[in-house]
């Protein structure tokens, strides 16, 4: 009986932490990219590569990716990938996230190789990109367009009215 209660409590804590995940915006991504680029001394050459989704397997890039995943609460250096948070972030606007979750779980290995956290995060990131590149690109473009539209809106215009205009 005590084991059942302990398992139930762990499950509830897990659900509560997953429910508390805050979806990040394009502005959040830009801010975190800048912070992580500065913290990891990312060169302009590498930034140009990242903008076209080229991520070389080098120490600077691995640390940059890990930094972003950490700041977005998608990865923990000791526990690894936060699958539910990744599914929530990547699956925005999807009703059925079952296939996405399966893809994320395939990429979210348990680091059986005992790699450093940066290599672990990078490995998962490259796998996510290979399986979900169109999804990742579309999500970034959607958030960027929406952010630009909201910033360009006349004062007093409601977000709902602006969103309606985007789809007309």
GROMACS .gro file of C-alpha atoms in nm:
model
  168
    1UNK     CA    1   0.000   0.000   0.000
    2UNK     CA    2   0.282   0.240   0.086
    3UNK     CA    3   0.443   0.169  -0.253
    4UNK     CA    4   0.118   0.247  -0.433
    5UNK     CA    5   0.089   0.580  -0.251
    6UNK     CA    6   0.453   0.664  -0.329
    7UNK     CA    7   0.404   0.581  -0.698
    8UNK     CA    8   0.086   0.789  -0.711
    9UNK     CA    9   0.263   1.086  -0.549
   10UNK     CA   10   0.552   1.061  -0.797
   11UNK     CA   11   0.308   1.049  -1.086
   12UNK     CA   12   0.120   1.353  -0.958
   13UNK     CA   13   0.442   1.548  -0.909
   14UNK     CA   14   0.545   1.456  -1.263
   15UNK     CA   15   0.210   1.572  -1.401
   16UNK     CA   16   0.225   1.896  -1.206
   17UNK     CA   17   0.574   1.979  -1.330
   18UNK     CA   18   0.476   1.901  -1.691
   19UNK     CA   19   0.164   2.115  -1.659
   20UNK     CA   20   0.373   2.407  -1.535
   21UNK     CA   21   0.590   2.425  -1.846
   22UNK     CA   22   0.577   2.770  -2.003
   23UNK     CA   23   0.575   2.773  -2.382
   24UNK     CA   24   0.850   2.993  -2.521
   25UNK     CA   25   0.802   3.255  -2.792
   26UNK     CA   26   1.015   3.373  -3.083
   27UNK     CA   27   1.127   3.665  -2.865
   28UNK     CA   28   1.230   3.420  -2.594
   29UNK     CA   29   1.428   3.223  -2.851
   30UNK     CA   30   1.605   3.534  -2.983
   31UNK     CA   31   1.694   3.646  -2.630
   32UNK     CA   32   1.824   3.302  -2.527
   33UNK     CA   33   2.017   3.258  -2.853
   34UNK     CA   34   2.193   3.587  -2.788
   35UNK     CA   35   2.268   3.500  -2.424
   36UNK     CA   36   2.399   3.153  -2.516
   37UNK     CA   37   2.602   3.287  -2.808
   38UNK     CA   38   2.772   3.540  -2.580
   39UNK     CA   39   2.824   3.289  -2.297
   40UNK     CA   40   2.982   3.036  -2.534
   41UNK     CA   41   3.176   3.282  -2.751
   42UNK     CA   42   2.996   3.178  -3.069
   43UNK     CA   43   3.160   3.337  -3.373
   44UNK     CA   44   2.973   3.527  -3.644
   45UNK     CA   45   3.064   3.245  -3.886
   46UNK     CA   46   2.889   2.990  -3.662
   47UNK     CA   47   2.586   3.217  -3.614
   48UNK     CA   48   2.551   3.238  -3.993
   49UNK     CA   49   2.558   2.857  -4.010
   50UNK     CA   50   2.299   2.823  -3.734
   51UNK     CA   51   2.064   3.054  -3.922
   52UNK     CA   52   2.054   2.804  -4.208
   53UNK     CA   53   2.019   2.508  -3.970
   54UNK     CA   54   2.381   2.393  -3.998
   55UNK     CA   55   2.514   2.287  -3.660
   56UNK     CA   56   2.871   2.149  -3.677
   57UNK     CA   57   2.976   1.895  -3.417
   58UNK     CA   58   3.223   2.112  -3.226
   59UNK     CA   59   3.255   2.210  -2.860
   60UNK     CA   60   3.120   2.564  -2.906
   61UNK     CA   61   2.808   2.444  -3.089
   62UNK     CA   62   2.742   2.160  -2.845
   63UNK     CA   63   2.763   2.402  -2.550
   64UNK     CA   64   2.544   2.655  -2.733
   65UNK     CA   65   2.272   2.394  -2.797
   66UNK     CA   66   2.287   2.270  -2.438
   67UNK     CA   67   2.260   2.627  -2.313
   68UNK     CA   68   1.943   2.689  -2.516
   69UNK     CA   69   1.787   2.358  -2.411
   70UNK     CA   70   1.868   2.431  -2.045
   71UNK     CA   71   1.726   2.784  -2.057
   72UNK     CA   72   1.411   2.659  -2.231
   73UNK     CA   73   1.372   2.389  -1.963
   74UNK     CA   74   1.396   2.112  -2.226
   75UNK     CA   75   1.709   1.943  -2.090
   76UNK     CA   76   1.867   1.875  -1.754
   77UNK     CA   77   2.242   1.807  -1.739
   78UNK     CA   78   2.201   1.500  -1.518
   79UNK     CA   79   1.852   1.367  -1.605
   80UNK     CA   80   1.854   1.447  -1.975
   81UNK     CA   81   1.567   1.547  -2.199
   82UNK     CA   82   1.235   1.664  -2.062
   83UNK     CA   83   1.015   1.481  -2.310
   84UNK     CA   84   0.683   1.636  -2.206
   85UNK     CA   85   0.828   1.988  -2.229
   86UNK     CA   86   0.976   1.913  -2.573
   87UNK     CA   87   0.642   1.779  -2.696
   88UNK     CA   88   0.460   2.085  -2.560
   89UNK     CA   89   0.709   2.325  -2.722
   90UNK     CA   90   0.733   2.152  -3.060
   91UNK     CA   91   0.370   2.044  -3.077
   92UNK     CA   92   0.204   2.382  -3.039
   93UNK     CA   93  -0.120   2.386  -3.235
   94UNK     CA   94  -0.139   2.008  -3.274
   95UNK     CA   95  -0.433   1.827  -3.125
   96UNK     CA   96  -0.276   1.482  -3.145
   97UNK     CA   97   0.084   1.482  -3.029
   98UNK     CA   98   0.122   1.102  -3.017
   99UNK     CA   99   0.351   1.072  -3.321
  100UNK     CA  100   0.557   1.372  -3.214
  101UNK     CA  101   0.603   1.224  -2.867
  102UNK     CA  102   0.716   0.894  -3.019
  103UNK     CA  103   0.975   1.079  -3.231
  104UNK     CA  104   1.095   1.281  -2.933
  105UNK     CA  105   1.127   0.967  -2.721
  106UNK     CA  106   1.338   0.802  -2.993
  107UNK     CA  107   1.579   1.097  -2.981
  108UNK     CA  108   1.579   1.144  -2.604
  109UNK     CA  109   1.827   0.871  -2.518
  110UNK     CA  110   1.935   0.794  -2.161
  111UNK     CA  111   2.302   0.865  -2.234
  112UNK     CA  112   2.414   0.506  -2.208
  113UNK     CA  113   2.745   0.627  -2.362
  114UNK     CA  114   2.805   0.848  -2.055
  115UNK     CA  115   2.880   1.146  -2.283
  116UNK     CA  116   2.926   1.494  -2.139
  117UNK     CA  117   2.596   1.683  -2.107
  118UNK     CA  118   2.678   1.905  -2.405
  119UNK     CA  119   2.734   1.605  -2.635
  120UNK     CA  120   2.417   1.441  -2.501
  121UNK     CA  121   2.206   1.751  -2.568
  122UNK     CA  122   2.364   1.799  -2.912
  123UNK     CA  123   2.303   1.436  -3.009
  124UNK     CA  124   1.934   1.464  -2.919
  125UNK     CA  125   1.904   1.800  -3.093
  126UNK     CA  126   2.049   1.663  -3.418
  127UNK     CA  127   1.810   1.369  -3.399
  128UNK     CA  128   1.510   1.603  -3.340
  129UNK     CA  129   1.614   1.810  -3.640
  130UNK     CA  130   1.650   1.506  -3.864
  131UNK     CA  131   1.303   1.381  -3.773
  132UNK     CA  132   1.123   1.714  -3.740
  133UNK     CA  133   1.308   1.975  -3.949
  134UNK     CA  134   0.992   2.100  -4.126
  135UNK     CA  135   0.809   2.118  -3.793
  136UNK     CA  136   1.091   2.309  -3.625
  137UNK     CA  137   1.130   2.552  -3.916
  138UNK     CA  138   0.754   2.610  -3.941
  139UNK     CA  139   0.722   2.671  -3.567
  140UNK     CA  140   1.005   2.926  -3.571
  141UNK     CA  141   0.866   3.102  -3.880
  142UNK     CA  142   0.510   3.109  -3.738
  143UNK     CA  143   0.625   3.259  -3.410
  144UNK     CA  144   0.852   3.508  -3.585
  145UNK     CA  145   0.576   3.625  -3.822
  146UNK     CA  146   0.324   3.656  -3.541
  147UNK     CA  147   0.571   3.856  -3.329
  148UNK     CA  148   0.650   4.089  -3.620
  149UNK     CA  149   0.280   4.143  -3.690
  150UNK     CA  150   0.205   4.220  -3.327
  151UNK     CA  151   0.493   4.469  -3.306
  152UNK     CA  152   0.382   4.640  -3.628
  153UNK     CA  153   0.018   4.666  -3.522
  154UNK     CA  154  -0.130   5.010  -3.468
  155UNK     CA  155  -0.177   5.113  -3.106
  156UNK     CA  156  -0.501   4.988  -2.960
  157UNK     CA  157  -0.541   4.704  -3.209
  158UNK     CA  158  -0.640   4.385  -3.037
  159UNK     CA  159  -0.429   4.071  -3.069
  160UNK     CA  160  -0.740   3.879  -3.183
  161UNK     CA  161  -0.809   4.124  -3.464
  162UNK     CA  162  -0.447   4.103  -3.577
  163UNK     CA  163  -0.452   3.723  -3.564
  164UNK     CA  164  -0.770   3.720  -3.776
  165UNK     CA  165  -0.600   3.942  -4.036
  166UNK     CA  166  -0.313   3.695  -4.065
  167UNK     CA  167  -0.549   3.423  -4.181
  168UNK     CA  168  -0.762   3.628  -4.421
   0.00000   0.00000   0.00000
